[in-house]
Backbone as CSV, one residue per row, in Angstrom:
resi,resn,N_x,N_y,N_z,CA_x,CA_y,CA_z,C_x,C_y,C_z
1,UNK,3.999,-27.445,6.565,5.171,-27.044,5.775,6.186,-26.348,6.682
2,UNK,7.431,-26.682,6.536,8.495,-26.029,7.298,8.962,-24.790,6.551
3,UNK,8.906,-23.665,7.227,9.304,-22.399,6.618,10.761,-22.123,6.944
4,UNK,11.593,-21.824,5.970,12.988,-21.515,6.257,13.115,-20.293,7.142
5,UNK,14.196,-20.224,7.901,14.359,-19.124,8.854,14.938,-17.875,8.228
6,UNK,15.374,-17.967,6.989,15.921,-16.800,6.286,15.114,-16.542,5.033
7,UNK,15.009,-15.283,4.602,14.170,-14.951,3.458,14.796,-15.395,2.147
8,UNK,13.907,-15.655,1.162,14.380,-15.925,-0.189,15.062,-14.679,-0.726
9,UNK,16.041,-14.888,-1.593,16.743,-13.738,-2.158,15.863,-12.971,-3.134
10,UNK,14.853,-13.637,-3.684,13.964,-12.987,-4.635,12.527,-13.374,-4.339
11,UNK,11.723,-12.394,-3.992,10.331,-12.657,-3.671,9.418,-12.079,-4.748
12,UNK,8.247,-12.683,-4.872,7.223,-12.173,-5.770,6.388,-11.181,-4.974
13,UNK,6.441,-9.916,-5.385,5.817,-8.839,-4.622,4.762,-8.145,-5.482
14,UNK,3.536,-8.130,-5.009,2.444,-7.459,-5.693,2.221,-6.094,-5.036
15,UNK,2.082,-5.057,-5.852,1.970,-3.691,-5.343,0.746,-3.034,-5.962
16,UNK,-0.198,-2.618,-5.127,-1.366,-1.901,-5.627,-1.081,-0.403,-5.628
17,UNK,-1.801,0.313,-6.480,-1.564,1.753,-6.584,-0.152,2.067,-7.010
18,UNK,0.352,1.295,-7.983,1.774,1.356,-8.337,2.092,2.339,-9.452
19,UNK,1.129,3.163,-9.848,1.366,4.046,-10.994,2.082,5.340,-10.641
20,UNK,2.231,5.621,-9.345,2.909,6.860,-8.945,3.234,6.792,-7.465
21,UNK,3.903,7.834,-6.968,4.109,7.998,-5.537,4.788,6.829,-4.854
22,UNK,4.265,6.461,-3.693,4.860,5.393,-2.891,4.836,4.071,-3.636
23,UNK,3.760,3.797,-4.370,3.667,2.532,-5.096,4.738,2.399,-6.156
24,UNK,4.913,3.443,-6.952,5.956,3.417,-7.981,7.336,3.308,-7.354
25,UNK,7.597,4.117,-6.332,8.906,4.091,-5.677,9.194,2.723,-5.074
26,UNK,8.166,2.087,-4.525,8.340,0.758,-3.935,8.654,-0.275,-5.008
27,UNK,7.949,-0.195,-6.126,8.231,-1.131,-7.219,9.680,-1.003,-7.692
28,UNK,10.130,0.210,-7.853,11.493,0.428,-8.331,12.519,-0.025,-7.287
29,UNK,12.271,0.280,-6.026,13.219,-0.082,-4.962,13.308,-1.585,-4.798
30,UNK,12.165,-2.264,-4.762,12.180,-3.713,-4.546,12.754,-4.456,-5.751
31,UNK,12.474,-3.950,-6.943,13.081,-4.563,-8.131,14.591,-4.412,-8.095
32,UNK,15.067,-3.250,-7.628,16.508,-3.031,-7.511,17.121,-3.956,-6.472
33,UNK,16.314,-4.407,-5.505,16.796,-5.341,-4.485,16.717,-6.788,-4.944
34,UNK,16.269,-7.002,-6.164,16.246,-8.350,-6.732,14.918,-9.059,-6.653
35,UNK,13.886,-8.373,-6.197,12.571,-9.006,-6.116,11.846,-8.911,-7.451
36,UNK,10.896,-9.811,-7.647,10.065,-9.815,-8.849,8.775,-9.072,-8.518
37,UNK,8.592,-7.914,-9.097,7.463,-7.072,-8.740,6.373,-7.146,-9.802
38,UNK,5.138,-7.053,-9.336,3.978,-6.988,-10.227,3.200,-5.738,-9.845
39,UNK,3.073,-4.820,-10.779,2.449,-3.528,-10.530,0.977,-3.578,-10.908
40,UNK,0.135,-3.052,-10.042,-1.288,-2.961,-10.334,-1.789,-1.546,-10.156
41,UNK,-2.636,-1.085,-11.073,-3.253,0.237,-10.981,-4.258,0.363,-12.117
42,UNK,-5.076,1.398,-12.042,-6.039,1.648,-13.117,-5.354,2.231,-14.343
43,UNK,-4.299,3.019,-14.135,-3.610,3.665,-15.264,-2.620,2.683,-15.879
44,UNK,-3.137,1.838,-16.760,-2.310,0.760,-17.318,-1.155,1.285,-18.158
45,UNK,-1.355,2.407,-18.838,-0.261,2.948,-19.639,0.900,3.354,-18.745
46,UNK,0.575,3.879,-17.585,1.611,4.325,-16.649,2.357,3.136,-16.045
47,UNK,1.640,2.119,-15.570,2.345,0.985,-14.962,3.096,0.163,-16.009
48,UNK,2.590,0.164,-17.235,3.321,-0.532,-18.308,4.657,0.151,-18.557
49,UNK,4.659,1.484,-18.552,5.897,2.223,-18.780,6.875,2.031,-17.624
50,UNK,6.374,2.021,-16.399,7.246,1.816,-15.237,7.845,0.410,-15.273
51,UNK,7.009,-0.589,-15.573,7.497,-1.969,-15.638,8.555,-2.130,-16.725
52,UNK,8.336,-1.497,-17.865,9.306,-1.560,-18.950,10.622,-0.901,-18.544
53,UNK,10.540,0.211,-17.838,11.734,0.901,-17.373,12.514,0.033,-16.380
54,UNK,11.789,-0.643,-15.506,12.444,-1.540,-14.541,13.155,-2.676,-15.268
55,UNK,12.464,-3.262,-16.246,13.080,-4.369,-17.009,14.289,-3.882,-17.797
56,UNK,14.217,-2.673,-18.333,15.344,-2.115,-19.076,16.567,-1.949,-18.189
57,UNK,16.321,-1.756,-16.895,17.417,-1.637,-15.936,17.863,-2.964,-15.357
58,UNK,17.321,-4.064,-15.868,17.745,-5.386,-15.423,16.864,-6.013,-14.360
59,UNK,15.772,-5.324,-13.972,14.887,-5.868,-12.955,13.787,-6.730,-13.552
60,UNK,13.019,-7.374,-12.664,11.893,-8.209,-13.074,10.609,-7.503,-12.692
61,UNK,9.772,-7.188,-13.685,8.540,-6.460,-13.409,7.465,-6.827,-14.416
62,UNK,6.259,-7.032,-13.895,5.085,-7.217,-14.724,4.028,-6.219,-14.282
63,UNK,2.938,-6.154,-15.021,1.882,-5.228,-14.639,0.532,-5.811,-15.015
64,UNK,-0.495,-5.324,-14.338,-1.851,-5.813,-14.599,-2.837,-4.737,-14.171
65,UNK,-3.839,-4.507,-14.991,-4.863,-3.521,-14.648,-5.524,-3.900,-13.323
66,UNK,-5.790,-2.893,-12.486,-6.320,-3.183,-11.158,-7.201,-2.042,-10.664
67,UNK,-8.396,-2.410,-10.206,-9.291,-1.501,-9.495,-9.561,-2.156,-8.146
68,UNK,-8.963,-1.617,-7.074,-9.041,-2.289,-5.775,-10.446,-2.263,-5.194
69,UNK,-11.340,-1.417,-5.723,-12.709,-1.408,-5.210,-13.514,-2.603,-5.702
70,UNK,-12.986,-3.339,-6.677,-13.638,-4.521,-7.235,-12.906,-5.776,-6.772
71,UNK,-13.590,-6.643,-6.044,-12.972,-7.871,-5.575,-12.518,-8.734,-6.751
72,UNK,-13.328,-8.799,-7.795,-12.957,-9.622,-8.941,-11.712,-9.070,-9.630
73,UNK,-11.586,-7.741,-9.715,-10.391,-7.148,-10.305,-9.160,-7.500,-9.485
74,UNK,-9.281,-7.439,-8.170,-8.141,-7.780,-7.308,-7.796,-9.259,-7.457
75,UNK,-8.799,-10.098,-7.495,-8.539,-11.539,-7.677,-7.860,-11.816,-9.016
76,UNK,-8.276,-11.103,-10.061,-7.654,-11.274,-11.371,-6.197,-10.845,-11.340
77,UNK,-5.908,-9.747,-10.662,-4.540,-9.247,-10.496,-3.671,-10.282,-9.786
78,UNK,-4.170,-10.811,-8.691,-3.407,-11.801,-7.921,-3.260,-13.093,-8.719
79,UNK,-4.322,-13.507,-9.381,-4.282,-14.738,-10.160,-3.263,-14.650,-11.292
80,UNK,-3.214,-13.509,-11.962,-2.259,-13.333,-13.056,-0.825,-13.433,-12.548
81,UNK,-0.561,-12.817,-11.385,0.787,-12.890,-10.811,1.127,-14.305,-10.389
82,UNK,0.166,-14.983,-9.789,0.401,-16.356,-9.333,0.607,-17.292,-10.516
83,UNK,-0.175,-17.115,-11.572,-0.016,-17.952,-12.766,1.364,-17.759,-13.388
84,UNK,1.865,-16.541,-13.342,3.159,-16.248,-13.961,4.327,-16.747,-13.121
85,UNK,4.239,-16.578,-11.807,5.390,-16.858,-10.947,5.244,-18.111,-10.086
86,UNK,4.026,-18.619,-9.967,3.817,-19.827,-9.179,3.687,-19.605,-7.691
87,UNK,3.776,-18.360,-7.245,3.623,-18.040,-5.836,3.397,-16.541,-5.659
88,UNK,2.962,-16.167,-4.479,2.821,-14.759,-4.106,3.414,-14.626,-2.712
89,UNK,4.529,-13.944,-2.608,5.220,-13.830,-1.320,4.798,-12.608,-0.523
90,UNK,4.566,-11.500,-1.211,4.281,-10.240,-0.520,3.188,-9.481,-1.266
91,UNK,2.245,-8.939,-0.517,1.291,-7.985,-1.067,1.508,-6.652,-0.375
92,UNK,1.738,-5.601,-1.162,1.818,-4.247,-0.629,0.507,-3.542,-0.968
93,UNK,-0.364,-3.437,0.029,-1.652,-2.761,-0.130,-1.420,-1.257,-0.026
94,UNK,-1.147,-0.649,-1.154,-0.749,0.756,-1.160,-1.816,1.696,-1.709
95,UNK,-2.700,1.214,-2.566,-3.674,2.101,-3.218,-4.477,2.876,-2.173
96,UNK,-4.605,4.178,-2.389,-5.350,4.993,-1.442,-5.702,6.341,-2.034
97,UNK,-6.720,6.974,-1.461,-7.126,8.315,-1.869,-7.285,9.177,-0.625
98,UNK,-7.172,10.496,-0.803,-7.188,11.412,0.344,-7.903,12.724,-0.002
99,UNK,-9.188,12.689,-0.372,-9.912,13.932,-0.647,-10.376,14.593,0.658
100,UNK,-9.497,15.329,1.282,-9.778,15.931,2.575,-10.836,17.032,2.465
101,UNK,-11.648,17.139,3.509,-12.630,18.211,3.601,-13.220,18.204,4.996
102,UNK,-13.787,19.315,5.406,-14.491,19.347,6.687,-15.797,18.565,6.556
103,UNK,-16.258,18.000,7.652,-17.471,17.193,7.600,-18.686,18.007,7.175
104,UNK,-18.725,19.284,7.562,-19.903,20.072,7.205,-19.958,20.431,5.722
105,UNK,-18.904,20.104,4.982,-18.957,20.261,3.527,-19.826,19.185,2.884
106,UNK,-20.106,18.117,3.652,-21.022,17.051,3.229,-20.639,16.427,1.883
107,UNK,-19.347,16.154,1.717,-18.876,15.527,0.481,-19.017,14.007,0.620
108,UNK,-20.265,13.565,0.634,-20.576,12.157,0.927,-19.963,11.223,-0.117
109,UNK,-19.981,11.619,-1.372,-19.382,10.771,-2.418,-17.893,10.553,-2.147
110,UNK,-17.214,11.580,-1.671,-15.786,11.447,-1.364,-15.576,10.591,-0.121
111,UNK,-16.468,10.700,0.862,-16.383,9.812,2.028,-16.477,8.353,1.566
112,UNK,-17.453,8.082,0.704,-17.650,6.709,0.241,-16.476,6.222,-0.601
113,UNK,-15.890,7.121,-1.389,-14.714,6.742,-2.175,-13.573,6.328,-1.261
114,UNK,-13.339,7.092,-0.179,-12.269,6.728,0.753,-12.542,5.385,1.414
115,UNK,-13.786,5.149,1.777,-14.140,3.854,2.368,-13.897,2.734,1.362
116,UNK,-14.304,2.951,0.117,-14.167,1.910,-0.906,-12.709,1.600,-1.228
117,UNK,-11.888,2.625,-1.387,-10.493,2.418,-1.772,-9.628,2.061,-0.568
118,UNK,-9.725,2.858,0.481,-8.782,2.736,1.595,-9.084,1.566,2.525
119,UNK,-10.355,1.186,2.635,-10.707,0.059,3.514,-11.051,-1.181,2.695
120,UNK,-12.062,-1.065,1.832,-12.435,-2.246,1.053,-11.290,-2.713,0.168
121,UNK,-10.527,-1.768,-0.369,-9.393,-2.161,-1.204,-8.389,-3.012,-0.451
122,UNK,-8.111,-2.649,0.792,-7.202,-3.439,1.626,-7.789,-4.817,1.906
123,UNK,-9.063,-4.858,2.253,-9.718,-6.136,2.529,-9.764,-7.027,1.293
124,UNK,-10.020,-6.433,0.139,-10.023,-7.215,-1.098,-8.650,-7.830,-1.355
125,UNK,-7.604,-7.045,-1.112,-6.256,-7.580,-1.296,-5.984,-8.742,-0.373
126,UNK,-6.345,-8.603,0.890,-6.145,-9.684,1.855,-6.932,-10.920,1.435
127,UNK,-8.192,-10.717,1.033,-9.029,-11.848,0.641,-8.449,-12.605,-0.553
128,UNK,-7.816,-11.878,-1.462,-7.280,-12.502,-2.669,-5.995,-13.279,-2.422
129,UNK,-5.144,-12.786,-1.498,-3.844,-13.458,-1.302,-3.838,-14.455,-0.155
130,UNK,-4.756,-14.318,0.788,-4.680,-15.140,1.989,-4.725,-16.635,1.700
131,UNK,-5.634,-17.122,0.844,-5.628,-18.575,0.574,-4.313,-19.066,-0.027
132,UNK,-3.727,-18.262,-0.914,-2.451,-18.652,-1.528,-1.353,-18.708,-0.480
133,UNK,-1.279,-17.689,0.350,-0.227,-17.638,1.367,-0.408,-18.742,2.403
134,UNK,-1.654,-19.065,2.740,-1.898,-20.172,3.662,-1.390,-21.487,3.067
135,UNK,-1.682,-21.715,1.782,-1.222,-22.935,1.118,0.299,-23.006,1.060
136,UNK,0.940,-21.853,0.857,2.405,-21.799,0.813,3.027,-22.033,2.185
137,UNK,2.274,-21.688,3.230,2.813,-21.754,4.584,3.603,-20.518,4.956
138,UNK,3.539,-19.478,4.130,4.267,-18.235,4.408,3.733,-17.143,3.502
139,UNK,3.896,-15.911,3.953,3.493,-14.760,3.168,3.655,-13.503,3.995
140,UNK,3.505,-12.374,3.335,3.725,-11.095,4.005,2.750,-10.082,3.426
141,UNK,1.938,-9.478,4.275,1.020,-8.426,3.865,1.518,-7.113,4.456
142,UNK,1.795,-6.156,3.578,2.238,-4.822,3.996,1.119,-3.847,3.677
143,UNK,0.529,-3.261,4.703,-0.565,-2.318,4.524,-0.079,-0.892,4.765
144,UNK,-0.337,-0.025,3.796,0.070,1.372,3.925,-1.051,2.142,4.617
145,UNK,-0.782,2.609,5.814,-1.741,3.411,6.570,-1.320,4.871,6.450
146,UNK,-1.174,5.559,7.560,-0.794,6.974,7.553,-0.630,7.425,8.992
147,UNK,0.117,8.498,9.200,0.124,9.095,10.537,-1.272,9.608,10.888
148,UNK,-2.132,9.774,9.880,-3.527,10.132,10.145,-4.297,8.967,10.758
149,UNK,-3.690,7.799,10.791,-4.255,6.673,11.513,-3.819,6.653,12.967
150,UNK,-3.035,7.653,13.369,-2.573,7.785,14.754,-3.153,9.023,15.425
151,UNK,-3.681,9.958,14.623,-4.224,11.204,15.140,-5.285,11.687,14.159
152,UNK,-6.126,12.592,14.615,-7.168,13.146,13.757,-7.019,14.660,13.720
153,UNK,-6.914,15.209,12.529,-6.814,16.652,12.338,-8.061,17.162,11.620
154,UNK,-8.363,18.443,11.746,-9.481,19.010,10.992,-9.324,18.741,9.503
155,UNK,-10.410,18.454,8.842,-10.535,18.085,7.423,-10.204,16.623,7.168
156,UNK,-9.657,15.904,8.157,-9.199,14.530,7.922,-10.020,13.484,8.670
157,UNK,-11.214,13.835,9.141,-11.977,12.899,9.972,-12.225,11.569,9.263
158,UNK,-12.726,11.605,8.047,-13.051,10.362,7.351,-11.779,9.664,6.878
159,UNK,-10.841,10.434,6.347,-9.567,9.838,5.930,-8.895,9.155,7.115
160,UNK,-8.848,9.836,8.260,-8.253,9.229,9.452,-9.005,7.968,9.853
161,UNK,-10.323,7.999,9.773,-11.110,6.821,10.122,-10.717,5.624,9.260
162,UNK,-10.489,5.871,7.965,-10.101,4.749,7.097,-8.717,4.224,7.463
163,UNK,-7.820,5.108,7.879,-6.472,4.670,8.206,-6.414,4.031,9.594
164,UNK,-7.256,4.484,10.529,-7.408,3.757,11.785,-7.894,2.342,11.482
165,UNK,-8.824,2.223,10.542,-9.351,0.909,10.170,-8.269,0.013,9.587
166,UNK,-7.400,0.574,8.759,-6.303,-0.220,8.187,-5.420,-0.786,9.298
167,UNK,-5.134,0.025,10.302,-4.307,-0.451,11.418,-5.038,-1.532,12.212
168,UNK,-6.344,-1.382,12.405,-7.112,-2.386,13.138,-7.170,-3.703,12.371
169,UNK,-7.426,-3.621,11.074,-7.467,-4.826,10.245,-6.116,-5.533,10.268
170,UNK,-5.060,-4.763,10.170,-3.708,-5.330,10.157,-3.400,-6.052,11.460
171,UNK,-3.747,-5.427,12.579,-3.478,-6.056,13.871,-4.321,-7.315,14.058
172,UNK,-5.557,-7.292,13.580,-6.378,-8.492,13.643,-5.789,-9.618,12.818
173,UNK,-5.355,-9.305,11.604,-4.736,-10.318,10.749,-3.465,-10.865,11.376
174,UNK,-2.674,-9.981,11.955,-1.432,-10.430,12.595,-1.720,-11.408,13.728
175,UNK,-2.698,-11.083,14.566,-2.974,-11.937,15.714,-3.596,-13.265,15.310
176,UNK,-4.291,-13.272,14.189,-4.909,-14.514,13.710,-3.924,-15.424,12.990
177,UNK,-2.739,-14.919,12.710,-1.794,-15.626,11.844,-0.565,-16.077,12.611
178,UNK,-0.085,-17.251,12.255,1.191,-17.738,12.785,2.194,-18.024,11.675
179,UNK,1.704,-17.984,10.429,2.600,-18.242,9.303,2.651,-17.067,8.333
180,UNK,1.982,-15.969,8.690,2.047,-14.759,7.867,2.681,-13.632,8.655
181,UNK,3.434,-12.809,7.946,3.925,-11.573,8.538,3.005,-10.429,8.106
182,UNK,2.785,-9.490,9.000,1.920,-8.343,8.717,2.636,-7.080,9.174
183,UNK,2.775,-6.148,8.264,3.457,-4.886,8.552,2.556,-3.720,8.194
184,UNK,2.433,-2.771,9.102,1.737,-1.513,8.828,2.792,-0.426,8.670
185,UNK,2.733,0.291,7.570,3.629,1.420,7.337,2.785,2.696,7.350
186,UNK,3.130,3.620,8.233,2.369,4.857,8.393,3.230,6.048,7.995
187,UNK,3.096,6.505,6.755,3.878,7.663,6.312,3.306,8.973,6.849
188,UNK,4.198,9.920,7.096,3.801,11.297,7.313,3.747,12.014,5.976
189,UNK,4.033,13.312,5.977,3.994,14.080,4.740,5.004,13.528,3.736
190,UNK,4.486,13.038,2.631,5.298,12.383,1.612,4.909,12.935,0.254
191,UNK,5.887,13.189,-0.584,5.590,13.723,-1.910,4.888,12.664,-2.760
192,UNK,3.677,12.985,-3.191,2.877,12.053,-3.995,1.771,12.842,-4.684
193,UNK,0.883,12.134,-5.364,-0.239,12.765,-6.052,-1.496,12.820,-5.194
194,UNK,-1.423,12.416,-3.926,-2.616,12.362,-3.094,-3.321,13.711,-2.990
195,UNK,-2.547,14.788,-2.930,-3.175,16.099,-2.787,-3.979,16.502,-4.016
196,UNK,-3.691,15.878,-5.155,-4.434,16.203,-6.376,-5.908,15.837,-6.251
197,UNK,-6.212,14.898,-5.360,-7.591,14.443,-5.207,-8.424,15.282,-4.258
198,UNK,-7.854,16.351,-3.707,-8.602,17.217,-2.782,-9.393,18.228,-3.602
199,UNK,-10.713,18.106,-3.583,-11.546,18.966,-4.424,-11.781,20.342,-3.815
200,UNK,-11.663,20.454,-2.500,-11.825,21.745,-1.832,-10.547,22.555,-2.045
201,UNK,-10.645,23.640,-2.787,-9.444,24.387,-3.179,-8.719,24.984,-1.973
202,UNK,-9.456,25.421,-0.969,-8.817,26.005,0.217,-8.043,24.945,0.991
203,UNK,-8.642,23.773,1.153,-7.967,22.679,1.863,-6.754,22.219,1.067
204,UNK,-6.922,22.094,-0.256,-5.811,21.654,-1.102,-4.635,22.607,-1.001
205,UNK,-4.900,23.881,-1.014,-3.824,24.872,-0.916,-3.162,24.823,0.460
206,UNK,-3.966,24.640,1.501,-3.408,24.565,2.855,-2.479,23.371,3.001
207,UNK,-2.876,22.232,2.442,-2.033,21.042,2.511,-0.757,21.252,1.706
208,UNK,-0.891,21.798,0.514,0.282,22.006,-0.335,1.267,22.993,0.280
209,UNK,0.767,23.893,1.103,1.658,24.840,1.777,2.558,24.157,2.806
210,UNK,2.199,22.957,3.204,3.017,22.205,4.162,3.955,21.214,3.464
211,UNK,3.825,21.081,2.161,4.569,20.036,1.462,6.038,20.363,1.257
212,UNK,6.458,21.564,1.649,7.877,21.886,1.499,8.748,21.037,2.424
213,UNK,8.149,20.450,3.483,8.923,19.588,4.383,8.741,18.111,4.055
214,UNK,7.934,17.814,3.035,7.618,16.421,2.726,8.859,15.633,2.327
215,UNK,8.863,14.366,2.709,9.959,13.471,2.349,9.641,12.779,1.024
216,UNK,10.652,12.286,0.315,10.396,11.598,-0.953,9.736,10.243,-0.736
217,UNK,8.984,9.799,-1.736,8.330,8.498,-1.647,9.344,7.374,-1.468
218,UNK,10.561,7.586,-1.938,11.600,6.570,-1.790,11.930,6.244,-0.344
219,UNK,11.700,7.205,0.568,11.948,6.933,1.984,10.996,5.864,2.506
220,UNK,9.768,5.878,2.025,8.797,4.865,2.425,9.141,3.529,1.761
221,UNK,9.566,3.598,0.511,9.969,2.381,-0.200,11.133,1.690,0.511
222,UNK,12.075,2.468,1.008,13.209,1.885,1.732,12.742,1.157,2.986
223,UNK,11.747,1.734,3.677,11.216,1.099,4.885,10.532,-0.222,4.549
224,UNK,9.792,-0.249,3.455,9.132,-1.485,3.026,10.166,-2.536,2.665
225,UNK,11.201,-2.123,1.965,12.290,-3.040,1.608,12.930,-3.633,2.863
226,UNK,13.112,-2.806,3.877,13.679,-3.279,5.143,12.787,-4.341,5.776
227,UNK,11.491,-4.067,5.843,10.575,-5.011,6.484,10.523,-6.343,5.736
228,UNK,10.482,-6.265,4.419,10.427,-7.482,3.609,11.705,-8.300,3.739
229,UNK,12.829,-7.619,3.922,14.121,-8.279,3.927,14.502,-8.973,5.214
230,UNK,13.658,-8.895,6.234,13.987,-9.553,7.500,13.808,-11.062,7.389
231,UNK,14.514,-11.820,8.247,14.293,-13.280,8.282,12.820,-13.590,8.500
232,UNK,12.360,-14.728,7.987,10.940,-15.026,8.001,10.371,-15.229,9.403
233,UNK,11.222,-15.426,10.397,10.711,-15.528,11.760,10.719,-14.173,12.475
234,UNK,10.993,-13.100,11.735,10.986,-11.744,12.281,9.911,-10.938,11.550
235,UNK,8.936,-10.447,12.302,7.850,-9.665,11.726,7.957,-8.225,12.216
236,UNK,8.281,-7.315,11.307,8.295,-5.888,11.623,6.847,-5.429,11.581
237,UNK,6.244,-5.223,12.742,4.799,-4.993,12.793,4.379,-3.611,12.342
238,UNK,5.137,-2.576,12.731,4.684,-1.225,12.415,5.865,-0.276,12.269
239,UNK,5.770,0.549,11.234,6.784,1.565,10.970,6.087,2.899,10.761
240,UNK,6.513,3.920,11.498,5.995,5.273,11.337,7.137,6.139,10.817
241,UNK,6.926,6.764,9.657,8.003,7.499,8.991,7.518,8.899,8.672
242,UNK,8.065,9.882,9.379,7.671,11.275,9.197,8.877,12.114,8.799
243,UNK,8.618,13.252,8.158,9.677,14.242,8.038,10.116,14.690,9.436
244,UNK,11.372,14.945,9.597,11.884,15.400,10.905,11.147,16.660,11.355
245,UNK,10.778,17.518,10.420,10.175,18.797,10.766,8.653,18.709,10.982
246,UNK,8.060,17.542,10.770,6.613,17.441,10.912,6.204,17.360,12.381
247,UNK,5.200,18.121,12.766,4.735,18.135,14.135,3.894,16.932,14.495
């Protein structure tokens, strides 16, 4: 199949973890840019309300219940979008959790949750869209990593490990592909609900004390919009977006 050298004016974009934060901001930004967005998350009432708000503003948005830790749930999400639109142009693998703690706290259940959501969730998304994108002869996978995938700080050992893994998976997919674009977006401190998942009260308070410099989720959404909007022969491989004041 011959792929055009310029992007379609309207792409079908699937977004995981779209009920808040970066996922919600990305859905709203891309819909405003004329793309057809499909929101996925466990909180169906929330994504239904966001999708309705987007449609009320003249955008195109659908939603579907999604648990990224379940391969079948991810496949159902992708299948529903494909059945509705006839194609899948972009997957934004955004769903993630960040229950930070020191290793000696032995929060093994939280370690496993991060592995399941942050790594397996990304792999499930890739597995679900890759056959469709191969058949189309084009596609774009945007994986949300973190600046914690570039460095390791105390309390973030396991979280950083999952984000290092996201970058490794992304680079492997990029090198294996000649008809897919792969972009890694690594946000720094960004206003979102991620800190709500930190069960250690001391760690949660320490992180929240740094959030006064955090950038809005819309800044990350703008970066994703930029990467998606490039000509199809241009692959923006990696974007690191931090607050200016972040060390």
